[in-house]
Short mmCIF file of N, CA and C and ligand atoms in Angstrom, two decimals:
data_model
loop_
_atom_site.label_atom_id
_atom_site.label_comp_id
_atom_site.label_asym_id
_atom_site.label_seq_id
_atom_site.Cartn_x
_atom_site.Cartn_y
_atom_site.Cartn_z
N MET A 1 34.19 -54.92 -23.72
CA MET A 1 35.10 -54.49 -25.19
C MET A 1 35.98 -54.16 -24.38
N PRO A 2 37.42 -54.19 -24.90
CA PRO A 2 38.55 -53.16 -24.17
C PRO A 2 38.66 -51.74 -24.79
N LEU A 3 38.62 -51.06 -24.08
CA LEU A 3 39.14 -49.53 -24.37
C LEU A 3 40.29 -49.27 -25.57
N SER A 4 39.69 -48.69 -26.17
CA SER A 4 40.89 -48.31 -27.32
C SER A 4 41.96 -47.59 -27.13
N ASP A 5 43.10 -47.73 -27.49
CA ASP A 5 44.63 -47.27 -26.86
C ASP A 5 44.68 -45.33 -27.30
N ASP A 6 43.91 -45.18 -28.29
CA ASP A 6 44.22 -44.43 -28.64
C ASP A 6 43.44 -43.32 -27.98
N VAL A 7 42.43 -43.69 -27.02
CA VAL A 7 42.25 -42.36 -25.70
C VAL A 7 42.64 -42.19 -24.80
N GLU A 8 42.57 -41.05 -24.19
CA GLU A 8 42.98 -40.59 -22.94
C GLU A 8 42.06 -40.93 -22.01
N HIS A 9 42.23 -41.23 -20.76
CA HIS A 9 41.26 -41.57 -19.80
C HIS A 9 42.15 -40.82 -18.67
N GLU A 10 43.28 -39.72 -18.37
CA GLU A 10 43.71 -39.51 -17.46
C GLU A 10 42.28 -38.52 -16.53
N VAL A 11 42.46 -38.63 -15.40
CA VAL A 11 41.41 -37.94 -14.77
C VAL A 11 42.19 -37.15 -13.53
N ASP A 12 41.99 -36.03 -13.44
CA ASP A 12 42.55 -35.12 -12.15
C ASP A 12 41.72 -35.70 -11.20
N LEU A 13 42.49 -36.33 -10.29
CA LEU A 13 41.60 -37.00 -8.95
C LEU A 13 41.62 -35.73 -7.82
N ALA A 14 42.53 -35.25 -7.85
CA ALA A 14 42.50 -33.83 -6.65
C ALA A 14 41.57 -32.86 -7.15
N ALA A 15 41.26 -32.42 -8.89
CA ALA A 15 40.28 -31.47 -9.12
C ALA A 15 38.60 -32.35 -8.57
N PRO A 16 38.44 -31.05 -8.13
CA PRO A 16 36.66 -31.13 -7.78
C PRO A 16 35.58 -31.71 -9.16
N PHE A 17 34.95 -32.31 -8.28
CA PHE A 17 34.07 -32.84 -9.73
C PHE A 17 33.07 -32.34 -9.71
N LEU A 18 32.91 -31.32 -10.58
CA LEU A 18 31.47 -30.06 -11.24
C LEU A 18 30.82 -30.51 -12.42
N PRO A 19 30.01 -30.04 -12.09
CA PRO A 19 29.55 -30.48 -13.56
C PRO A 19 29.66 -29.55 -14.83
N ALA A 20 29.82 -29.99 -16.31
CA ALA A 20 30.63 -29.43 -17.48
C ALA A 20 28.96 -28.26 -18.03
N THR A 21 29.74 -26.83 -17.49
CA THR A 21 29.08 -25.96 -18.01
C THR A 21 29.22 -25.54 -19.03
N ALA A 22 28.76 -26.25 -20.11
CA ALA A 22 28.64 -25.85 -21.73
C ALA A 22 28.36 -24.04 -21.86
N ALA A 23 29.22 -23.69 -22.93
CA ALA A 23 28.90 -21.81 -23.16
C ALA A 23 27.09 -22.09 -23.36
N TRP A 24 26.34 -22.96 -24.17
CA TRP A 24 25.06 -23.21 -24.78
C TRP A 24 24.43 -23.07 -23.50
N ALA A 25 24.54 -23.55 -22.45
CA ALA A 25 23.35 -23.70 -21.61
C ALA A 25 23.64 -22.76 -20.41
N ASP A 26 24.56 -21.48 -20.84
CA ASP A 26 25.14 -20.55 -20.00
C ASP A 26 23.12 -19.99 -19.31
N PRO A 27 22.32 -19.98 -19.85
CA PRO A 27 21.11 -19.29 -19.19
C PRO A 27 21.11 -19.97 -17.91
N LEU A 28 20.90 -21.33 -17.68
CA LEU A 28 21.10 -21.89 -16.60
C LEU A 28 21.88 -21.90 -15.63
N TRP A 29 23.43 -21.49 -15.98
CA TRP A 29 24.20 -21.60 -15.33
C TRP A 29 24.33 -20.43 -14.14
N SER A 30 24.13 -19.09 -15.32
CA SER A 30 24.43 -17.99 -14.87
C SER A 30 22.85 -17.20 -13.93
N GLY A 31 21.72 -18.02 -14.29
CA GLY A 31 20.22 -18.01 -13.40
C GLY A 31 20.55 -18.23 -12.42
N LEU A 32 21.11 -19.75 -11.83
CA LEU A 32 21.69 -20.68 -10.58
C LEU A 32 22.74 -19.53 -9.99
N ARG A 33 23.32 -18.30 -10.68
CA ARG A 33 24.26 -17.84 -10.21
C ARG A 33 23.57 -16.56 -9.43
N ASN A 34 22.62 -16.37 -9.86
CA ASN A 34 21.87 -15.33 -9.64
C ASN A 34 20.70 -15.57 -9.15
N GLY A 35 20.52 -16.46 -8.67
CA GLY A 35 19.26 -17.22 -7.82
C GLY A 35 18.20 -17.59 -8.50
N VAL A 36 17.88 -17.77 -9.82
CA VAL A 36 16.68 -18.33 -10.43
C VAL A 36 16.73 -19.73 -11.51
N LEU A 37 15.86 -20.61 -11.27
CA LEU A 37 15.86 -21.14 -12.34
C LEU A 37 15.83 -21.23 -13.49
N ILE A 38 16.02 -21.31 -14.68
CA ILE A 38 16.03 -21.03 -15.62
C ILE A 38 15.69 -22.12 -16.76
N ILE A 39 14.72 -22.67 -17.23
CA ILE A 39 14.83 -24.03 -18.00
C ILE A 39 14.26 -23.62 -19.37
N GLN A 40 14.56 -24.55 -19.97
CA GLN A 40 14.20 -24.61 -21.36
C GLN A 40 12.64 -25.09 -22.22
N LYS A 41 11.65 -24.41 -23.10
CA LYS A 41 10.61 -24.40 -23.40
C LYS A 41 10.74 -24.00 -24.91
N CYS A 42 9.88 -25.39 -25.31
CA CYS A 42 9.35 -25.05 -26.61
C CYS A 42 8.19 -24.71 -26.71
N GLU A 43 8.36 -23.37 -27.46
CA GLU A 43 7.06 -22.52 -27.99
C GLU A 43 6.56 -23.59 -28.55
N CYS A 44 6.56 -24.06 -29.43
CA CYS A 44 5.33 -25.01 -30.43
C CYS A 44 4.49 -25.70 -29.75
N CYS A 45 5.15 -26.88 -28.60
CA CYS A 45 4.63 -27.38 -28.15
C CYS A 45 4.33 -27.45 -27.03
N GLY A 46 4.79 -26.87 -26.12
CA GLY A 46 4.46 -26.30 -24.79
C GLY A 46 5.28 -26.98 -23.80
N ASN A 47 6.16 -27.67 -24.18
CA ASN A 47 6.76 -28.73 -23.67
C ASN A 47 8.30 -28.21 -23.14
N PHE A 48 8.17 -28.32 -21.47
CA PHE A 48 9.44 -27.93 -20.32
C PHE A 48 10.62 -29.12 -20.58
N VAL A 49 11.93 -28.85 -20.61
CA VAL A 49 13.19 -29.70 -20.47
C VAL A 49 13.80 -29.66 -19.86
N TYR A 50 14.49 -30.65 -18.80
CA TYR A 50 15.25 -30.68 -17.71
C TYR A 50 16.16 -31.68 -17.99
N PRO A 51 17.70 -32.35 -17.86
CA PRO A 51 18.71 -30.90 -18.45
C PRO A 51 18.18 -30.31 -19.59
N PRO A 52 19.15 -29.19 -19.65
CA PRO A 52 18.27 -28.55 -21.06
C PRO A 52 19.69 -29.50 -22.05
N VAL A 53 19.06 -29.32 -22.74
CA VAL A 53 19.57 -30.12 -24.22
C VAL A 53 19.77 -28.90 -25.41
N GLU A 54 21.12 -29.12 -26.24
CA GLU A 54 21.63 -28.25 -27.36
C GLU A 54 20.80 -28.84 -28.85
N GLU A 55 19.89 -30.07 -28.39
CA GLU A 55 19.13 -30.06 -29.68
C GLU A 55 18.02 -29.27 -30.01
N MET A 56 17.40 -29.71 -31.25
CA MET A 56 16.05 -29.29 -31.31
C MET A 56 14.58 -30.02 -29.98
N CYS A 57 13.69 -29.55 -30.23
CA CYS A 57 12.59 -30.30 -29.44
C CYS A 57 12.26 -32.18 -30.65
N ALA A 58 12.59 -32.77 -29.85
CA ALA A 58 12.57 -34.33 -29.97
C ALA A 58 10.97 -34.54 -30.42
N HIS A 59 9.43 -33.53 -30.18
CA HIS A 59 8.30 -33.73 -30.23
C HIS A 59 8.07 -32.96 -31.60
N CYS A 60 8.74 -31.74 -32.03
CA CYS A 60 8.15 -31.23 -33.25
C CYS A 60 9.39 -30.42 -33.79
N ASP A 61 10.82 -30.61 -33.53
CA ASP A 61 11.78 -30.25 -34.48
C ASP A 61 12.08 -28.96 -34.00
N ASN A 62 11.39 -27.81 -33.19
CA ASN A 62 11.68 -26.18 -33.00
C ASN A 62 12.59 -26.15 -31.96
N ALA A 63 13.39 -25.27 -32.05
CA ALA A 63 14.23 -24.97 -31.32
C ALA A 63 13.50 -24.20 -29.67
N TYR A 64 14.42 -24.51 -28.70
CA TYR A 64 14.15 -24.24 -27.24
C TYR A 64 14.62 -22.90 -27.24
N THR A 65 13.30 -22.61 -26.26
CA THR A 65 14.06 -20.71 -25.27
C THR A 65 14.28 -21.03 -24.30
N TRP A 66 14.39 -20.31 -23.08
CA TRP A 66 14.95 -19.80 -22.17
C TRP A 66 13.57 -19.52 -21.10
N HIS A 67 12.99 -19.59 -20.09
CA HIS A 67 12.51 -19.17 -19.47
C HIS A 67 12.74 -19.87 -17.89
N GLN A 68 12.19 -18.64 -17.21
CA GLN A 68 12.50 -18.21 -15.65
C GLN A 68 11.23 -19.17 -15.17
N ALA A 69 11.78 -20.56 -14.34
CA ALA A 69 10.82 -21.37 -13.64
C ALA A 69 10.17 -20.85 -12.73
N SER A 70 9.20 -20.98 -12.25
CA SER A 70 8.55 -20.50 -11.15
C SER A 70 9.40 -20.90 -9.73
N GLY A 71 10.19 -21.82 -9.45
CA GLY A 71 10.85 -22.25 -8.43
C GLY A 71 9.91 -22.98 -7.50
N THR A 72 8.51 -23.40 -8.02
CA THR A 72 7.54 -24.42 -6.95
C THR A 72 7.97 -25.38 -7.32
N ALA A 73 7.59 -26.53 -6.56
CA ALA A 73 7.80 -28.21 -6.99
C ALA A 73 7.01 -28.67 -6.15
N LYS A 74 6.85 -30.41 -6.14
CA LYS A 74 6.24 -31.22 -5.51
C LYS A 74 7.41 -32.34 -5.59
N LEU A 75 7.89 -33.12 -4.20
CA LEU A 75 8.46 -34.19 -4.14
C LEU A 75 8.06 -35.08 -4.68
N TRP A 76 8.80 -35.99 -6.20
CA TRP A 76 8.45 -36.97 -6.26
C TRP A 76 9.46 -38.48 -6.02
N SER A 77 10.49 -38.04 -5.46
CA SER A 77 11.07 -39.21 -4.84
C SER A 77 12.56 -39.16 -4.24
N TRP A 78 12.96 -39.20 -3.83
CA TRP A 78 15.07 -38.97 -3.24
C TRP A 78 15.27 -40.18 -2.74
N VAL A 79 16.71 -39.84 -2.84
CA VAL A 79 17.29 -41.06 -2.59
C VAL A 79 18.72 -40.24 -1.50
N THR A 80 19.47 -41.19 -0.78
CA THR A 80 20.15 -40.91 0.26
C THR A 80 21.66 -41.61 0.20
N PHE A 81 22.58 -41.25 -0.53
CA PHE A 81 23.89 -41.67 -0.35
C PHE A 81 24.54 -41.13 0.43
N HIS A 82 25.37 -42.63 0.90
CA HIS A 82 26.17 -42.75 2.48
C HIS A 82 27.18 -43.10 1.58
N ARG A 83 27.97 -43.28 0.72
CA ARG A 83 29.64 -43.29 -0.03
C ARG A 83 29.45 -42.01 -0.57
N THR A 84 30.88 -41.88 -1.12
CA THR A 84 31.54 -41.02 -2.64
C THR A 84 31.84 -42.06 -2.99
N TYR A 85 30.89 -41.51 -4.57
CA TYR A 85 31.41 -42.87 -5.98
C TYR A 85 32.53 -42.70 -6.90
N TYR A 86 32.68 -40.63 -6.68
CA TYR A 86 33.79 -40.38 -7.51
C TYR A 86 34.84 -39.69 -6.72
N PRO A 87 36.16 -39.71 -7.01
CA PRO A 87 36.89 -38.47 -6.20
C PRO A 87 36.69 -37.43 -6.49
N GLY A 88 36.78 -36.47 -5.28
CA GLY A 88 36.36 -35.29 -5.77
C GLY A 88 34.64 -34.69 -5.91
N TYR A 89 34.08 -35.75 -5.49
CA TYR A 89 32.50 -35.28 -5.70
C TYR A 89 31.94 -34.37 -4.44
N PRO A 90 31.94 -33.19 -4.85
CA PRO A 90 31.21 -32.29 -4.07
C PRO A 90 30.59 -31.98 -3.18
N LEU A 91 29.56 -32.82 -2.92
CA LEU A 91 28.71 -33.58 -1.69
C LEU A 91 29.48 -34.45 -0.95
N GLU A 92 29.62 -33.99 0.51
CA GLU A 92 29.58 -35.30 1.32
C GLU A 92 28.67 -35.91 1.68
N PRO A 93 29.02 -37.38 2.20
CA PRO A 93 28.22 -38.45 2.20
C PRO A 93 27.98 -38.36 3.98
N PRO A 94 26.56 -38.28 4.20
CA PRO A 94 25.50 -38.92 3.68
C PRO A 94 24.97 -37.57 3.01
N TYR A 95 24.47 -37.58 1.41
CA TYR A 95 23.97 -36.62 1.17
C TYR A 95 22.65 -37.29 0.24
N THR A 96 21.86 -36.76 0.09
CA THR A 96 20.37 -36.95 -0.67
C THR A 96 20.11 -36.02 -1.92
N VAL A 97 19.43 -36.75 -2.62
CA VAL A 97 18.96 -36.23 -3.93
C VAL A 97 17.76 -36.25 -4.18
N LEU A 98 16.84 -35.38 -4.91
CA LEU A 98 15.55 -35.32 -4.90
C LEU A 98 15.69 -35.56 -6.68
N MET A 99 14.00 -36.11 -6.83
CA MET A 99 13.02 -36.02 -7.85
C MET A 99 12.15 -35.20 -7.52
N VAL A 100 11.94 -33.94 -8.05
CA VAL A 100 11.04 -32.79 -7.91
C VAL A 100 10.52 -32.98 -9.30
N GLU A 101 8.94 -32.79 -9.06
CA GLU A 101 8.31 -32.07 -10.39
C GLU A 101 7.45 -31.12 -10.35
N LEU A 102 8.47 -30.05 -11.03
CA LEU A 102 8.54 -28.55 -11.25
C LEU A 102 6.76 -28.25 -11.17
N GLU A 103 6.10 -27.07 -11.19
CA GLU A 103 4.92 -26.20 -11.61
C GLU A 103 4.86 -26.41 -12.92
N GLU A 104 6.03 -26.55 -13.62
CA GLU A 104 5.86 -26.72 -14.84
C GLU A 104 5.58 -27.79 -15.58
N GLY A 105 5.70 -28.67 -14.65
CA GLY A 105 5.60 -30.06 -15.25
C GLY A 105 6.53 -30.90 -15.38
N VAL A 106 7.92 -30.66 -15.52
CA VAL A 106 8.82 -31.36 -16.01
C VAL A 106 9.24 -32.02 -14.55
N ARG A 107 9.58 -33.01 -14.61
CA ARG A 107 10.81 -33.40 -13.31
C ARG A 107 12.08 -33.37 -13.65
N MET A 108 12.57 -32.79 -11.89
CA MET A 108 14.48 -32.90 -12.61
C MET A 108 15.27 -33.39 -11.46
N LEU A 109 15.98 -33.57 -11.45
CA LEU A 109 16.86 -34.03 -10.24
C LEU A 109 17.87 -32.71 -9.46
N ALA A 110 17.54 -32.77 -8.59
CA ALA A 110 18.18 -31.52 -7.50
C ALA A 110 18.80 -32.21 -6.13
N ALA A 111 19.44 -31.56 -5.92
CA ALA A 111 20.20 -31.98 -4.48
C ALA A 111 19.17 -31.58 -3.23
N LEU A 112 19.25 -31.96 -2.10
CA LEU A 112 18.28 -31.43 -0.89
C LEU A 112 19.29 -30.47 -0.35
N GLY A 113 18.54 -29.47 -0.51
CA GLY A 113 19.13 -27.97 0.32
C GLY A 113 19.06 -28.67 2.47
N ALA A 114 20.65 -27.60 2.43
CA ALA A 114 20.79 -27.57 4.25
C ALA A 114 19.54 -27.43 5.17
N ASP A 115 18.39 -26.60 4.68
CA ASP A 115 17.59 -26.00 5.39
C ASP A 115 16.31 -26.93 5.50
N THR A 116 16.35 -28.20 5.20
CA THR A 116 15.56 -29.55 5.24
C THR A 116 16.13 -30.65 5.57
N ALA A 117 15.40 -31.31 6.61
CA ALA A 117 16.07 -32.56 6.92
C ALA A 117 15.19 -33.89 6.53
N VAL A 118 16.16 -34.39 5.81
CA VAL A 118 15.92 -35.78 5.13
C VAL A 118 14.50 -36.37 5.93
N GLU A 119 14.56 -36.47 7.24
CA GLU A 119 13.85 -36.86 7.76
C GLU A 119 12.54 -36.44 7.58
N ASP A 120 12.13 -34.88 7.43
CA ASP A 120 11.04 -34.26 7.06
C ASP A 120 10.39 -34.41 5.67
N LEU A 121 11.49 -35.27 4.76
CA LEU A 121 10.46 -35.69 3.85
C LEU A 121 9.83 -36.39 3.58
N ARG A 122 8.12 -36.09 2.31
CA ARG A 122 6.96 -36.55 2.40
C ARG A 122 7.13 -36.53 0.65
N CYS A 123 6.40 -37.77 -0.07
CA CYS A 123 5.84 -37.82 -1.38
C CYS A 123 4.96 -36.49 -1.22
N ASP A 124 4.97 -35.91 -2.20
CA ASP A 124 4.41 -34.89 -2.93
C ASP A 124 4.08 -33.32 -2.18
N MET A 125 5.33 -33.48 -1.47
CA MET A 125 5.42 -32.22 -0.25
C MET A 125 6.09 -30.86 -1.54
N ALA A 126 5.49 -29.81 -0.93
CA ALA A 126 5.68 -28.27 -1.21
C ALA A 126 7.12 -28.45 -1.43
N MET A 127 7.67 -28.35 -2.06
CA MET A 127 9.64 -27.94 -2.34
C MET A 127 9.45 -26.28 -3.28
N GLN A 128 10.56 -25.79 -2.71
CA GLN A 128 10.90 -24.10 -3.36
C GLN A 128 12.33 -24.59 -3.57
N PHE A 129 12.82 -23.99 -4.88
CA PHE A 129 14.21 -24.33 -5.55
C PHE A 129 15.19 -23.00 -4.60
N ARG A 130 15.95 -23.45 -4.15
CA ARG A 130 17.31 -22.59 -3.70
C ARG A 130 18.24 -22.90 -4.24
N PRO A 131 19.47 -22.49 -4.85
CA PRO A 131 20.33 -23.07 -5.77
C PRO A 131 21.39 -23.29 -4.11
N LEU A 132 22.28 -24.43 -4.68
CA LEU A 132 23.52 -24.71 -3.63
C LEU A 132 24.50 -24.70 -4.55
N ARG A 133 25.32 -23.78 -3.55
CA ARG A 133 26.94 -23.54 -4.29
C ARG A 133 28.12 -24.54 -4.12
N LEU A 134 28.70 -25.18 -5.12
CA LEU A 134 29.52 -25.88 -5.46
C LEU A 134 30.89 -25.77 -5.21
N SER A 135 31.29 -24.45 -5.79
CA SER A 135 32.92 -24.18 -6.14
C SER A 135 32.15 -22.39 -5.90
N ARG A 136 33.20 -21.68 -6.13
CA ARG A 136 33.05 -20.01 -6.44
C ARG A 136 31.87 -19.87 -7.60
N ASP A 137 32.33 -20.32 -8.83
CA ASP A 137 31.31 -19.99 -10.10
C ASP A 137 30.38 -21.11 -10.25
N VAL A 138 30.25 -22.14 -9.57
CA VAL A 138 29.67 -23.25 -9.87
C VAL A 138 28.00 -23.39 -9.25
N LEU A 139 27.14 -23.27 -9.13
CA LEU A 139 25.71 -23.45 -8.54
C LEU A 139 25.05 -25.09 -8.68
N ILE A 140 24.28 -25.66 -8.39
CA ILE A 140 23.15 -26.85 -8.70
C ILE A 140 22.38 -26.58 -8.43
N PRO A 141 20.99 -26.55 -8.76
CA PRO A 141 19.60 -26.92 -8.59
C PRO A 141 19.45 -27.55 -7.41
N SER A 142 18.84 -26.92 -6.24
CA SER A 142 18.67 -27.85 -4.78
C SER A 142 17.24 -27.09 -4.67
N PHE A 143 17.04 -27.96 -3.69
CA PHE A 143 14.97 -27.24 -3.22
C PHE A 143 14.92 -27.74 -1.52
N ILE A 144 14.69 -27.03 -0.89
CA ILE A 144 13.92 -27.37 0.12
C ILE A 144 12.73 -27.33 0.47
N SER A 145 12.64 -27.53 1.34
CA SER A 145 10.31 -27.68 2.01
C SER A 145 10.38 -26.20 1.92
N SER A 146 8.58 -26.18 1.45
CA SER A 146 8.06 -24.95 1.22
C SER A 146 8.46 -24.04 2.79
N SER A 147 8.11 -25.08 3.42
CA SER A 147 7.64 -24.95 5.14
C SER A 147 8.97 -24.67 5.89
N ALA A 148 10.32 -24.27 5.01
CA ALA A 148 11.87 -24.44 5.93
C ALA A 148 11.74 -22.91 6.11
N PRO A 149 12.12 -22.38 7.01
CA PRO A 149 12.61 -20.99 7.29
C PRO A 149 13.68 -20.59 6.04
ZN1 LIG B 1 8.04 -29.03 -29.13
#
């Protein structure tokens, strides 16, 4: 289906490709700047969610509250990208993206931190949260091996 002519599709190819840091999700982004992982939880059914959502809990329709996660996780899977797919993408290939399962039970995508080699990754290995700086104001979740220095 052709794209509508009344929609602008201009992309600033020189601008860094950074995540959208919506104001309602500020606990996550300010937490990352302070070195902690803040995620949402439904106090009614106990579910943690990531990435953050603006809507109510899908299970019981209650509002989410923000909680500091333990920062401990186990590695569920990972993939290494050997080329850049978007102009301005802030990670230089090859870079590795992890799927980790937080101690709180929710799985999340995160970058592999610089202190852990991809060759050392093993399923179910213990991982530790370590935010990764993309720009002056934007950090993203990242994990390293719990046995890294
Ligand atoms: Zn709920």
